[in-house]
Structure formats: structure tokens, C-alpha cells
Amino acid sequence: MSKPAPRTEHIQVAATLRRLREDAGATREDAAKLLGCSVSKISDLEVGRSKPKPVELERLLDHYGVQGRDHEELVEFARTSRKRRPNSPYTAAVIPADIRRAVDLQEQALSSVFYSSELIPGMLQTRPYAEAILGWEDANRPDEAAKLLDLRMGRAEVFTRTDRPPLSYWCILGEAALRSGVGGQAVMREQLAHLIEVNSTMDNVVLQVLPLGSGVHSFLGITLTWHRFPAPAPDMLILDSYGRSIIRDSPAEVARGAHHLDLTKAKALGRDESTTFLRRVHRELK
């Protein structure tokens, strides 16, 4: 009998373990030697095919130099993720507050589809645009904002990574996101120029604009991302609202969300038309 697909929480732990190992400069062989196991087991732990025992997780975190709050939060999250979730198509898991782990999740994906009516996604933001967004959030102290900014700027590396296939990314943006005035006119001109360049030169990134006046669609007022992962990990939808992100990972929910994303794509301008639209808005900001 085949093993059940990994749960969303296990993928989050797995993605974070891989990132921590790489940050520590350790190899899978190093981790396998530490635990006295095969390299294939470490690979399974880092893609969510198997779950680390508490003692194994503690030893890996100690070896990777993870201490304090980060250590405690990951151990607690891994512990609670081992509990059985109710079998319901509406089950949702909340991504931990640690934003870094949410980024780890993105880095594990093979492809992602993103929709937002007003906000340009972090992976496509320029530094001045990101600074304006992070600076507006009063909850971010200067030291925290600087770390978040560096983290956000590094997210685009998934588009050109060489250790595995680059992320395939499809982004649908509402026209309001292009006219939001974040950071002022100069910042928006630079941001739009970046979007034009990406949409014109990167084969694995597609940007569509959904003009104002396109009518009713399924995601009015919602920011949504659909992630697809290497088998056997399940696809998932992430709905973002202020201060938290909600995961929908049941097959029925994901299939319905993916269907409505396809309908929204059909309403949006095509790739070439979107680039032309971006250039027009860019000229208007002179």
C-alpha cells in the first residue's frame, strides 16, 4: 500500500530543515552521519516524505547552530504537526508567524500562481517598493524591517536557481496594484520598469494584468497563491489577510481554487498585452 501524501505542516518543517542545513554549510552526508542513517533518509526529511522524530530534530537543530526562539518554535511546530487533523475538506492550517518559514515553503514549490488586486508580490518587488511597504507597517522595528527587506530581496533567486528547476511563476495583478502610488511616483516607475523587464525576458515568469472594469471574479479582495510541489507532496492554496496566512490543502479545495484561478486568467490581458499595458502606465508616471 502506498504511503499517504505528506501533510502541509510536514512540508513546512522539511523546507525549513533544508534551508537551515544549507545556511550552516552542512551536506546531507554530514546530517546522515550525525543521525547514523542513510543519505536518502535525510533527503526524505527535507521534502516531507518522512517526519523527524523529536530527538532527531533536536540533534539536527543543534548541529545547524539554531538556538533560542527559532529552535523552540520549530520544535513546537513539528511536535504539534504530528497530531492528527480532522478529516474535513475545509481543514485549514495557519502558517507559523515566522515569515522565514513561509519563504522556505515557497522555495520548495515547482510552480506557483499568484493573484492580488492591489499588492505586487514580494518576489517581483524592487528594493524601494519593498522598503516603502515594510516601512509603512508600524509593527516593524528598524532592525526587523532591515532583516525582512533582505529576506524579501532574496526571494527572486528561485527564478534562476540551478540546484533544481527554476520556479515556474504565473502572476495576475489587478490594475490598482500598478496605480497604487506606493513610495511615490519615482518608486512606482522603477517598479513598473522591473515588471516590464521580467515579463519580457524571463520564460518561466508570466505576468497578466486584470484591468479595472473587468467585472466580477472569484478573488475580489483576496490575495491568493497556489503552490505545486514535487510528488508526492500535495498542492496547496494560501490565502493572505492582515497578519496571517491560511492554507487550504484538501484536494477538493485546491481543485476549486485552481479552477477559479484559471477563470481569472481568462479575464486578464494576455502576456504581450499586459506588457504593453505596463508600458502605458509607466509612461503616464513621467
PDB file of C-alpha atoms in Angstrom:
ATOM      1  CA  MET A   1       0.000   0.000   0.000  1.00  0.00           C
ATOM      2  CA  SER A   2       1.376   3.426  -0.948  1.00  0.00           C
ATOM      3  CA  LYS A   3       2.229   5.963   1.719  1.00  0.00           C
ATOM      4  CA  PRO A   4      -0.183   8.875   2.236  1.00  0.00           C
ATOM      5  CA  ALA A   5       0.899  12.208   0.794  1.00  0.00           C
ATOM      6  CA  PRO A   6       2.810  14.473   3.193  1.00  0.00           C
ATOM      7  CA  ARG A   7       0.722  16.966   5.132  1.00  0.00           C
ATOM      8  CA  THR A   8       1.230  20.677   4.650  1.00  0.00           C
ATOM      9  CA  GLU A   9       2.839  21.087   8.069  1.00  0.00           C
ATOM     10  CA  HIS A  10       5.399  18.373   7.284  1.00  0.00           C
ATOM     11  CA  ILE A  11       6.380  20.176   4.077  1.00  0.00           C
ATOM     12  CA  GLN A  12       6.951  23.364   6.083  1.00  0.00           C
ATOM     13  CA  VAL A  13       9.222  21.581   8.568  1.00  0.00           C
ATOM     14  CA  ALA A  14      11.036  19.818   5.715  1.00  0.00           C
ATOM     15  CA  ALA A  15      11.632  23.051   3.794  1.00  0.00           C
ATOM     16  CA  THR A  16      13.000  24.764   6.885  1.00  0.00           C
ATOM     17  CA  LEU A  17      15.342  21.858   7.681  1.00  0.00           C
ATOM     18  CA  ARG A  18      16.830  22.039   4.201  1.00  0.00           C
ATOM     19  CA  ARG A  19      17.377  25.785   4.430  1.00  0.00           C
ATOM     20  CA  LEU A  20      18.955  25.531   7.899  1.00  0.00           C
ATOM     21  CA  ARG A  21      21.345  22.816   6.714  1.00  0.00           C
ATOM     22  CA  GLU A  22      22.390  24.849   3.685  1.00  0.00           C
ATOM     23  CA  ASP A  23      22.810  28.004   5.794  1.00  0.00           C
ATOM     24  CA  ALA A  24      25.064  26.039   8.155  1.00  0.00           C
ATOM     25  CA  GLY A  25      27.224  24.848   5.246  1.00  0.00           C
ATOM     26  CA  ALA A  26      26.442  21.204   6.023  1.00  0.00           C
ATOM     27  CA  THR A  27      25.822  18.453   3.472  1.00  0.00           C
ATOM     28  CA  ARG A  28      23.220  15.710   3.542  1.00  0.00           C
ATOM     29  CA  GLU A  29      26.102  13.333   4.197  1.00  0.00           C
ATOM     30  CA  ASP A  30      27.001  15.351   7.317  1.00  0.00           C
ATOM     31  CA  ALA A  31      23.414  15.157   8.572  1.00  0.00           C
ATOM     32  CA  ALA A  32      23.202  11.424   7.847  1.00  0.00           C
ATOM     33  CA  LYS A  33      26.417  10.787   9.777  1.00  0.00           C
ATOM     34  CA  LEU A  34      25.070  12.788  12.720  1.00  0.00           C
ATOM     35  CA  LEU A  35      21.863  10.732  12.903  1.00  0.00           C
ATOM     36  CA  GLY A  36      23.508   7.445  11.932  1.00  0.00           C
ATOM     37  CA  CYS A  37      21.162   6.996   8.987  1.00  0.00           C
ATOM     38  CA  SER A  38      21.244   6.904   5.191  1.00  0.00           C
ATOM     39  CA  VAL A  39      21.547   9.987   2.998  1.00  0.00           C
ATOM     40  CA  SER A  40      18.230   9.027   1.400  1.00  0.00           C
ATOM     41  CA  LYS A  41      16.526   9.409   4.776  1.00  0.00           C
ATOM     42  CA  ILE A  42      17.836  12.976   5.049  1.00  0.00           C
ATOM     43  CA  SER A  43      16.508  13.640   1.546  1.00  0.00           C
ATOM     44  CA  ASP A  44      13.116  12.281   2.619  1.00  0.00           C
ATOM     45  CA  LEU A  45      13.135  14.511   5.715  1.00  0.00           C
ATOM     46  CA  GLU A  46      13.879  17.563   3.570  1.00  0.00           C
ATOM     47  CA  VAL A  47      10.986  17.059   1.151  1.00  0.00           C
ATOM     48  CA  GLY A  48       8.401  15.901   3.689  1.00  0.00           C
ATOM     49  CA  ARG A  49       8.276  12.230   2.693  1.00  0.00           C
ATOM     50  CA  SER A  50       9.109  11.303   6.283  1.00  0.00           C
ATOM     51  CA  LYS A  51       8.885  13.097   9.623  1.00  0.00           C
ATOM     52  CA  PRO A  52      11.819  13.598  12.001  1.00  0.00           C
ATOM     53  CA  LYS A  53      11.499  12.153  15.473  1.00  0.00           C
ATOM     54  CA  PRO A  54      11.763  14.805  18.198  1.00  0.00           C
ATOM     55  CA  VAL A  55      15.245  13.637  19.215  1.00  0.00           C
ATOM     56  CA  GLU A  56      16.397  13.690  15.571  1.00  0.00           C
ATOM     57  CA  LEU A  57      15.064  17.201  15.069  1.00  0.00           C
ATOM     58  CA  GLU A  58      16.771  18.430  18.246  1.00  0.00           C
ATOM     59  CA  ARG A  59      20.116  16.951  17.162  1.00  0.00           C
ATOM     60  CA  LEU A  60      19.877  18.467  13.680  1.00  0.00           C
ATOM     61  CA  LEU A  61      18.958  21.913  15.002  1.00  0.00           C
ATOM     62  CA  ASP A  62      21.837  21.816  17.494  1.00  0.00           C
ATOM     63  CA  HIS A  63      24.225  20.761  14.723  1.00  0.00           C
ATOM     64  CA  TYR A  64      22.999  23.600  12.483  1.00  0.00           C
ATOM     65  CA  GLY A  65      23.522  26.122  15.280  1.00  0.00           C
ATOM     66  CA  VAL A  66      19.842  27.011  15.695  1.00  0.00           C
ATOM     67  CA  GLN A  67      19.174  28.449  19.139  1.00  0.00           C
ATOM     68  CA  GLY A  68      16.695  30.415  21.187  1.00  0.00           C
ATOM     69  CA  ARG A  69      13.271  31.301  19.855  1.00  0.00           C
ATOM     70  CA  ASP A  70      13.838  29.820  16.385  1.00  0.00           C
ATOM     71  CA  HIS A  71      14.798  26.480  17.944  1.00  0.00           C
ATOM     72  CA  GLU A  72      11.825  26.441  20.312  1.00  0.00           C
ATOM     73  CA  GLU A  73       9.264  27.472  17.688  1.00  0.00           C
ATOM     74  CA  LEU A  74      10.323  24.859  15.149  1.00  0.00           C
ATOM     75  CA  VAL A  75      10.405  22.052  17.723  1.00  0.00           C
ATOM     76  CA  GLU A  76       6.943  23.024  18.981  1.00  0.00           C
ATOM     77  CA  PHE A  77       5.540  23.348  15.460  1.00  0.00           C
ATOM     78  CA  ALA A  78       6.969  19.952  14.483  1.00  0.00           C
ATOM     79  CA  ARG A  79       5.523  18.407  17.645  1.00  0.00           C
ATOM     80  CA  THR A  80       2.010  19.755  17.062  1.00  0.00           C
ATOM     81  CA  SER A  81       2.133  18.887  13.351  1.00  0.00           C
ATOM     82  CA  ARG A  82       2.376  15.200  14.262  1.00  0.00           C
ATOM     83  CA  LYS A  83      -1.133  15.328  15.713  1.00  0.00           C
ATOM     84  CA  ARG A  84      -3.918  14.004  13.530  1.00  0.00           C
ATOM     85  CA  ARG A  85      -6.021  16.665  11.839  1.00  0.00           C
ATOM     86  CA  PRO A  86      -9.775  16.193  11.388  1.00  0.00           C
ATOM     87  CA  ASN A  87     -10.623  14.687   8.003  1.00  0.00           C
ATOM     88  CA  SER A  88     -12.545  17.618   6.571  1.00  0.00           C
ATOM     89  CA  PRO A  89     -12.373  19.288   3.154  1.00  0.00           C
ATOM     90  CA  TYR A  90     -12.402  22.628   4.966  1.00  0.00           C
ATOM     91  CA  THR A  91      -9.478  21.914   7.275  1.00  0.00           C
ATOM     92  CA  ALA A  92      -7.020  24.828   7.350  1.00  0.00           C
ATOM     93  CA  ALA A  93      -3.566  25.157   8.863  1.00  0.00           C
ATOM     94  CA  VAL A  94      -2.149  28.538   9.817  1.00  0.00           C
ATOM     95  CA  ILE A  95       1.408  29.242   8.669  1.00  0.00           C
ATOM     96  CA  PRO A  96       3.659  29.990  11.677  1.00  0.00           C
ATOM     97  CA  ALA A  97       4.313  33.637  12.432  1.00  0.00           C
ATOM     98  CA  ASP A  98       7.946  33.164  11.422  1.00  0.00           C
ATOM     99  CA  ILE A  99       7.921  34.671   7.931  1.00  0.00           C
ATOM    100  CA  ARG A 100      11.133  32.867   7.055  1.00  0.00           C
ATOM    101  CA  ARG A 101       9.348  29.521   7.175  1.00  0.00           C
ATOM    102  CA  ALA A 102       6.726  30.808   4.743  1.00  0.00           C
ATOM    103  CA  VAL A 103       9.542  31.717   2.359  1.00  0.00           C
ATOM    104  CA  ASP A 104      11.019  28.230   2.823  1.00  0.00           C
ATOM    105  CA  LEU A 105       7.694  26.821   1.691  1.00  0.00           C
ATOM    106  CA  GLN A 106       7.797  28.935  -1.470  1.00  0.00           C
ATOM    107  CA  GLU A 107      11.314  27.712  -2.230  1.00  0.00           C
ATOM    108  CA  GLN A 108      10.149  24.079  -2.215  1.00  0.00           C
ATOM    109  CA  ALA A 109       7.491  24.682  -4.869  1.00  0.00           C
ATOM    110  CA  LEU A 110       7.888  23.660  -8.508  1.00  0.00           C
ATOM    111  CA  SER A 111       5.349  26.232  -9.676  1.00  0.00           C
ATOM    112  CA  SER A 112       3.192  28.964  -8.168  1.00  0.00           C
ATOM    113  CA  VAL A 113       0.242  31.034  -9.339  1.00  0.00           C
ATOM    114  CA  PHE A 114      -0.332  34.356  -7.548  1.00  0.00           C
ATOM    115  CA  TYR A 115      -3.239  36.804  -7.626  1.00  0.00           C
ATOM    116  CA  SER A 116      -3.542  40.189  -5.943  1.00  0.00           C
ATOM    117  CA  SER A 117      -5.702  43.186  -6.726  1.00  0.00           C
ATOM    118  CA  GLU A 118      -3.532  45.824  -5.027  1.00  0.00           C
ATOM    119  CA  LEU A 119      -0.130  44.470  -3.999  1.00  0.00           C
ATOM    120  CA  ILE A 120       2.826  43.457  -6.162  1.00  0.00           C
ATOM    121  CA  PRO A 121       4.176  40.127  -4.841  1.00  0.00           C
ATOM    122  CA  GLY A 122       7.366  40.179  -2.794  1.00  0.00           C
ATOM    123  CA  MET A 123       9.197  38.075  -5.373  1.00  0.00           C
ATOM    124  CA  LEU A 124       8.727  40.791  -8.006  1.00  0.00           C
ATOM    125  CA  GLN A 125       9.211  43.853  -5.810  1.00  0.00           C
ATOM    126  CA  THR A 126      12.077  46.292  -6.279  1.00  0.00           C
ATOM    127  CA  ARG A 127      14.002  47.308  -3.189  1.00  0.00           C
ATOM    128  CA  PRO A 128      12.495  50.844  -2.957  1.00  0.00           C
ATOM    129  CA  TYR A 129       8.951  49.447  -3.329  1.00  0.00           C
ATOM    130  CA  ALA A 130       9.622  46.826  -0.643  1.00  0.00           C
ATOM    131  CA  GLU A 131      11.145  49.479   1.638  1.00  0.00           C
ATOM    132  CA  ALA A 132       8.002  51.584   1.276  1.00  0.00           C
ATOM    133  CA  ILE A 133       5.750  48.620   2.106  1.00  0.00           C
ATOM    134  CA  LEU A 134       7.789  47.459   5.101  1.00  0.00           C
ATOM    135  CA  GLY A 135       8.322  50.999   6.371  1.00  0.00           C
ATOM    136  CA  TRP A 136       4.575  51.605   6.420  1.00  0.00           C
ATOM    137  CA  GLU A 137       3.966  48.722   8.807  1.00  0.00           C
ATOM    138  CA  ASP A 138       4.356  50.247  12.264  1.00  0.00           C
ATOM    139  CA  ALA A 139       4.863  46.823  13.818  1.00  0.00           C
ATOM    140  CA  ASN A 140       8.278  46.502  12.164  1.00  0.00           C
ATOM    141  CA  ARG A 141      11.124  47.980  14.203  1.00  0.00           C
ATOM    142  CA  PRO A 142      14.034  49.325  12.092  1.00  0.00           C
ATOM    143  CA  ASP A 143      16.204  46.267  12.783  1.00  0.00           C
ATOM    144  CA  GLU A 144      13.356  43.877  11.962  1.00  0.00           C
ATOM    145  CA  ALA A 145      12.440  45.816   8.818  1.00  0.00           C
ATOM    146  CA  ALA A 146      16.047  45.587   7.565  1.00  0.00           C
ATOM    147  CA  LYS A 147      16.089  41.809   8.016  1.00  0.00           C
ATOM    148  CA  LEU A 148      12.700  41.436   6.334  1.00  0.00           C
ATOM    149  CA  LEU A 149      13.896  43.586   3.440  1.00  0.00           C
ATOM    150  CA  ASP A 150      16.988  41.428   2.864  1.00  0.00           C
ATOM    151  CA  LEU A 151      14.826  38.315   3.049  1.00  0.00           C
ATOM    152  CA  ARG A 152      12.330  39.712   0.553  1.00  0.00           C
ATOM    153  CA  MET A 153      15.039  40.740  -1.903  1.00  0.00           C
ATOM    154  CA  GLY A 154      16.449  37.212  -1.857  1.00  0.00           C
ATOM    155  CA  ARG A 155      13.148  35.610  -2.822  1.00  0.00           C
ATOM    156  CA  ALA A 156      13.655  36.219  -6.549  1.00  0.00           C
ATOM    157  CA  GLU A 157      16.568  33.764  -6.528  1.00  0.00           C
ATOM    158  CA  VAL A 158      14.077  30.916  -7.081  1.00  0.00           C
ATOM    159  CA  PHE A 159      13.607  32.194 -10.647  1.00  0.00           C
ATOM    160  CA  THR A 160      17.247  31.494 -11.539  1.00  0.00           C
ATOM    161  CA  ARG A 161      18.210  28.685  -9.140  1.00  0.00           C
ATOM    162  CA  THR A 162      20.440  25.958 -10.578  1.00  0.00           C
ATOM    163  CA  ASP A 163      20.269  23.220  -7.920  1.00  0.00           C
ATOM    164  CA  ARG A 164      16.803  22.259  -9.218  1.00  0.00           C
ATOM    165  CA  PRO A 165      14.462  23.575 -11.922  1.00  0.00           C
ATOM    166  CA  PRO A 166      13.728  27.312 -11.590  1.00  0.00           C
ATOM    167  CA  LEU A 167      10.329  28.166 -10.181  1.00  0.00           C
ATOM    168  CA  SER A 168       7.583  28.500 -12.788  1.00  0.00           C
ATOM    169  CA  TYR A 169       5.627  31.578 -11.703  1.00  0.00           C
ATOM    170  CA  TRP A 170       2.330  32.957 -13.009  1.00  0.00           C
ATOM    171  CA  CYS A 171       1.212  36.296 -11.579  1.00  0.00           C
ATOM    172  CA  ILE A 172      -2.151  38.002 -12.090  1.00  0.00           C
ATOM    173  CA  LEU A 173      -2.176  41.623 -10.913  1.00  0.00           C
ATOM    174  CA  GLY A 174      -5.120  43.964 -10.653  1.00  0.00           C
ATOM    175  CA  GLU A 175      -4.627  47.330 -12.357  1.00  0.00           C
ATOM    176  CA  ALA A 176      -4.934  49.009  -8.953  1.00  0.00           C
ATOM    177  CA  ALA A 177      -1.585  47.465  -7.956  1.00  0.00           C
ATOM    178  CA  LEU A 178       0.065  49.387 -10.806  1.00  0.00           C
ATOM    179  CA  ARG A 179      -1.505  52.702  -9.800  1.00  0.00           C
ATOM    180  CA  SER A 180      -1.238  52.434  -6.014  1.00  0.00           C
ATOM    181  CA  GLY A 181       1.442  55.116  -5.651  1.00  0.00           C
ATOM    182  CA  VAL A 182       3.453  53.069  -3.142  1.00  0.00           C
ATOM    183  CA  GLY A 183       6.565  55.088  -2.267  1.00  0.00           C
ATOM    184  CA  GLY A 184       5.708  57.865  -4.722  1.00  0.00           C
ATOM    185  CA  GLN A 185       5.967  58.310  -8.480  1.00  0.00           C
ATOM    186  CA  ALA A 186       9.692  57.553  -8.854  1.00  0.00           C
ATOM    187  CA  VAL A 187       9.390  54.312  -6.885  1.00  0.00           C
ATOM    188  CA  MET A 188       6.415  53.166  -8.944  1.00  0.00           C
ATOM    189  CA  ARG A 189       8.182  53.999 -12.226  1.00  0.00           C
ATOM    190  CA  GLU A 190      11.136  51.833 -11.214  1.00  0.00           C
ATOM    191  CA  GLN A 191       8.804  49.064 -10.062  1.00  0.00           C
ATOM    192  CA  LEU A 192       6.845  49.071 -13.317  1.00  0.00           C
ATOM    193  CA  ALA A 193      10.063  49.075 -15.349  1.00  0.00           C
ATOM    194  CA  HIS A 194      11.139  45.964 -13.434  1.00  0.00           C
ATOM    195  CA  LEU A 195       7.830  44.211 -14.146  1.00  0.00           C
ATOM    196  CA  ILE A 196       8.143  45.066 -17.846  1.00  0.00           C
ATOM    197  CA  GLU A 197      11.669  43.631 -17.976  1.00  0.00           C
ATOM    198  CA  VAL A 198      10.698  40.433 -16.150  1.00  0.00           C
ATOM    199  CA  ASN A 199       7.635  39.839 -18.319  1.00  0.00           C
ATOM    200  CA  SER A 200       9.630  40.474 -21.493  1.00  0.00           C
ATOM    201  CA  THR A 201      12.757  38.436 -20.741  1.00  0.00           C
ATOM    202  CA  MET A 202      12.033  35.574 -18.307  1.00  0.00           C
ATOM    203  CA  ASP A 203      10.464  32.489 -19.873  1.00  0.00           C
ATOM    204  CA  ASN A 204       9.478  30.986 -16.512  1.00  0.00           C
ATOM    205  CA  VAL A 205       7.597  34.087 -15.303  1.00  0.00           C
ATOM    206  CA  VAL A 206       4.266  35.196 -16.780  1.00  0.00           C
ATOM    207  CA  LEU A 207       2.564  38.399 -15.663  1.00  0.00           C
ATOM    208  CA  GLN A 208      -1.030  39.241 -16.566  1.00  0.00           C
ATOM    209  CA  VAL A 209      -2.846  42.480 -15.782  1.00  0.00           C
ATOM    210  CA  LEU A 210      -6.517  42.421 -14.829  1.00  0.00           C
ATOM    211  CA  PRO A 211      -7.785  45.892 -15.822  1.00  0.00           C
ATOM    212  CA  LEU A 212     -10.255  47.871 -13.774  1.00  0.00           C
ATOM    213  CA  GLY A 213     -13.711  47.304 -15.170  1.00  0.00           C
ATOM    214  CA  SER A 214     -13.136  43.595 -15.834  1.00  0.00           C
ATOM    215  CA  GLY A 215     -16.229  42.791 -13.827  1.00  0.00           C
ATOM    216  CA  VAL A 216     -16.915  40.294 -11.072  1.00  0.00           C
ATOM    217  CA  HIS A 217     -14.489  37.436 -10.476  1.00  0.00           C
ATOM    218  CA  SER A 218     -13.828  34.930  -7.705  1.00  0.00           C
ATOM    219  CA  PHE A 219     -10.980  36.723  -5.922  1.00  0.00           C
ATOM    220  CA  LEU A 220     -12.228  40.244  -5.328  1.00  0.00           C
ATOM    221  CA  GLY A 221     -10.496  41.482  -2.172  1.00  0.00           C
ATOM    222  CA  ILE A 222      -8.295  38.389  -1.810  1.00  0.00           C
ATOM    223  CA  THR A 223      -4.570  37.732  -2.203  1.00  0.00           C
ATOM    224  CA  LEU A 224      -4.080  34.106  -3.188  1.00  0.00           C
ATOM    225  CA  THR A 225      -1.164  31.813  -4.066  1.00  0.00           C
ATOM    226  CA  TRP A 226      -1.400  28.286  -5.474  1.00  0.00           C
ATOM    227  CA  HIS A 227       1.739  26.207  -4.858  1.00  0.00           C
ATOM    228  CA  ARG A 228       2.594  22.936  -6.589  1.00  0.00           C
ATOM    229  CA  PHE A 229       5.286  20.710  -5.063  1.00  0.00           C
ATOM    230  CA  PRO A 230       7.296  17.671  -6.165  1.00  0.00           C
ATOM    231  CA  ALA A 231       5.340  14.414  -5.812  1.00  0.00           C
ATOM    232  CA  PRO A 232       4.043  13.053  -3.527  1.00  0.00           C
ATOM    233  CA  ALA A 233       3.524  16.360  -1.699  1.00  0.00           C
ATOM    234  CA  PRO A 234       0.035  17.855  -2.146  1.00  0.00           C
ATOM    235  CA  ASP A 235      -0.746  21.151  -3.841  1.00  0.00           C
ATOM    236  CA  MET A 236      -1.930  23.952  -1.589  1.00  0.00           C
ATOM    237  CA  LEU A 237      -3.672  27.302  -1.672  1.00  0.00           C
ATOM    238  CA  ILE A 238      -2.528  30.126   0.612  1.00  0.00           C
ATOM    239  CA  LEU A 239      -4.956  32.957   1.339  1.00  0.00           C
ATOM    240  CA  ASP A 240      -3.330  36.035   2.845  1.00  0.00           C
ATOM    241  CA  SER A 241      -5.023  38.508   5.121  1.00  0.00           C
ATOM    242  CA  TYR A 242      -3.562  41.040   7.532  1.00  0.00           C
ATOM    243  CA  GLY A 243      -1.278  39.298   9.997  1.00  0.00           C
ATOM    244  CA  ARG A 244      -1.914  35.700   8.962  1.00  0.00           C
ATOM    245  CA  SER A 245      -1.973  33.252   6.087  1.00  0.00           C
ATOM    246  CA  ILE A 246      -4.429  30.378   5.784  1.00  0.00           C
ATOM    247  CA  ILE A 247      -3.609  27.143   3.966  1.00  0.00           C
ATOM    248  CA  ARG A 248      -6.213  25.105   2.113  1.00  0.00           C
ATOM    249  CA  ASP A 249      -4.715  21.762   1.180  1.00  0.00           C
ATOM    250  CA  SER A 250      -7.613  19.370   0.679  1.00  0.00           C
ATOM    251  CA  PRO A 251      -7.850  18.155  -2.948  1.00  0.00           C
ATOM    252  CA  ALA A 252     -11.404  19.487  -3.284  1.00  0.00           C
ATOM    253  CA  GLU A 253     -10.481  22.979  -2.074  1.00  0.00           C
ATOM    254  CA  VAL A 254      -7.324  23.139  -4.193  1.00  0.00           C
ATOM    255  CA  ALA A 255      -9.143  21.950  -7.316  1.00  0.00           C
ATOM    256  CA  ARG A 256     -11.865  24.554  -6.851  1.00  0.00           C
ATOM    257  CA  GLY A 257      -9.336  27.330  -6.230  1.00  0.00           C
ATOM    258  CA  ALA A 258      -7.250  26.303  -9.246  1.00  0.00           C
ATOM    259  CA  HIS A 259     -10.365  26.310 -11.436  1.00  0.00           C
ATOM    260  CA  HIS A 260     -11.278  29.839 -10.381  1.00  0.00           C
ATOM    261  CA  LEU A 261      -7.694  30.996 -10.931  1.00  0.00           C
ATOM    262  CA  ASP A 262      -7.971  29.708 -14.495  1.00  0.00           C
ATOM    263  CA  LEU A 263     -11.189  31.694 -14.925  1.00  0.00           C
ATOM    264  CA  THR A 264      -9.438  34.810 -13.603  1.00  0.00           C
ATOM    265  CA  LYS A 265      -6.537  34.273 -16.028  1.00  0.00           C
ATOM    266  CA  ALA A 266      -9.066  34.173 -18.852  1.00  0.00           C
ATOM    267  CA  LYS A 267     -10.425  37.588 -17.804  1.00  0.00           C
ATOM    268  CA  ALA A 268      -6.960  39.167 -17.617  1.00  0.00           C
ATOM    269  CA  LEU A 269      -4.962  40.570 -20.526  1.00  0.00           C
ATOM    270  CA  GLY A 270      -2.557  38.208 -22.286  1.00  0.00           C
ATOM    271  CA  ARG A 271       1.172  38.364 -21.589  1.00  0.00           C
ATOM    272  CA  ASP A 272       2.055  40.646 -24.509  1.00  0.00           C
ATOM    273  CA  GLU A 273      -1.000  42.830 -23.942  1.00  0.00           C
ATOM    274  CA  SER A 274      -0.066  43.078 -20.261  1.00  0.00           C
ATOM    275  CA  THR A 275       3.465  44.229 -21.120  1.00  0.00           C
ATOM    276  CA  THR A 276       2.002  46.890 -23.417  1.00  0.00           C
ATOM    277  CA  PHE A 277      -0.375  47.949 -20.641  1.00  0.00           C
ATOM    278  CA  LEU A 278       2.523  48.177 -18.157  1.00  0.00           C
ATOM    279  CA  ARG A 279       4.480  50.375 -20.572  1.00  0.00           C
ATOM    280  CA  ARG A 280       1.499  52.692 -20.949  1.00  0.00           C
ATOM    281  CA  VAL A 281       1.104  53.121 -17.178  1.00  0.00           C
ATOM    282  CA  HIS A 282       4.878  53.591 -16.898  1.00  0.00           C
ATOM    283  CA  ARG A 283       4.758  56.450 -19.436  1.00  0.00           C
ATOM    284  CA  GLU A 284       1.884  58.073 -17.564  1.00  0.00           C
ATOM    285  CA  LEU A 285       4.108  58.384 -14.482  1.00  0.00           C
ATOM    286  CA  LYS A 286       6.626  60.680 -16.209  1.00  0.00           C
TER     287      LYS A 286
END
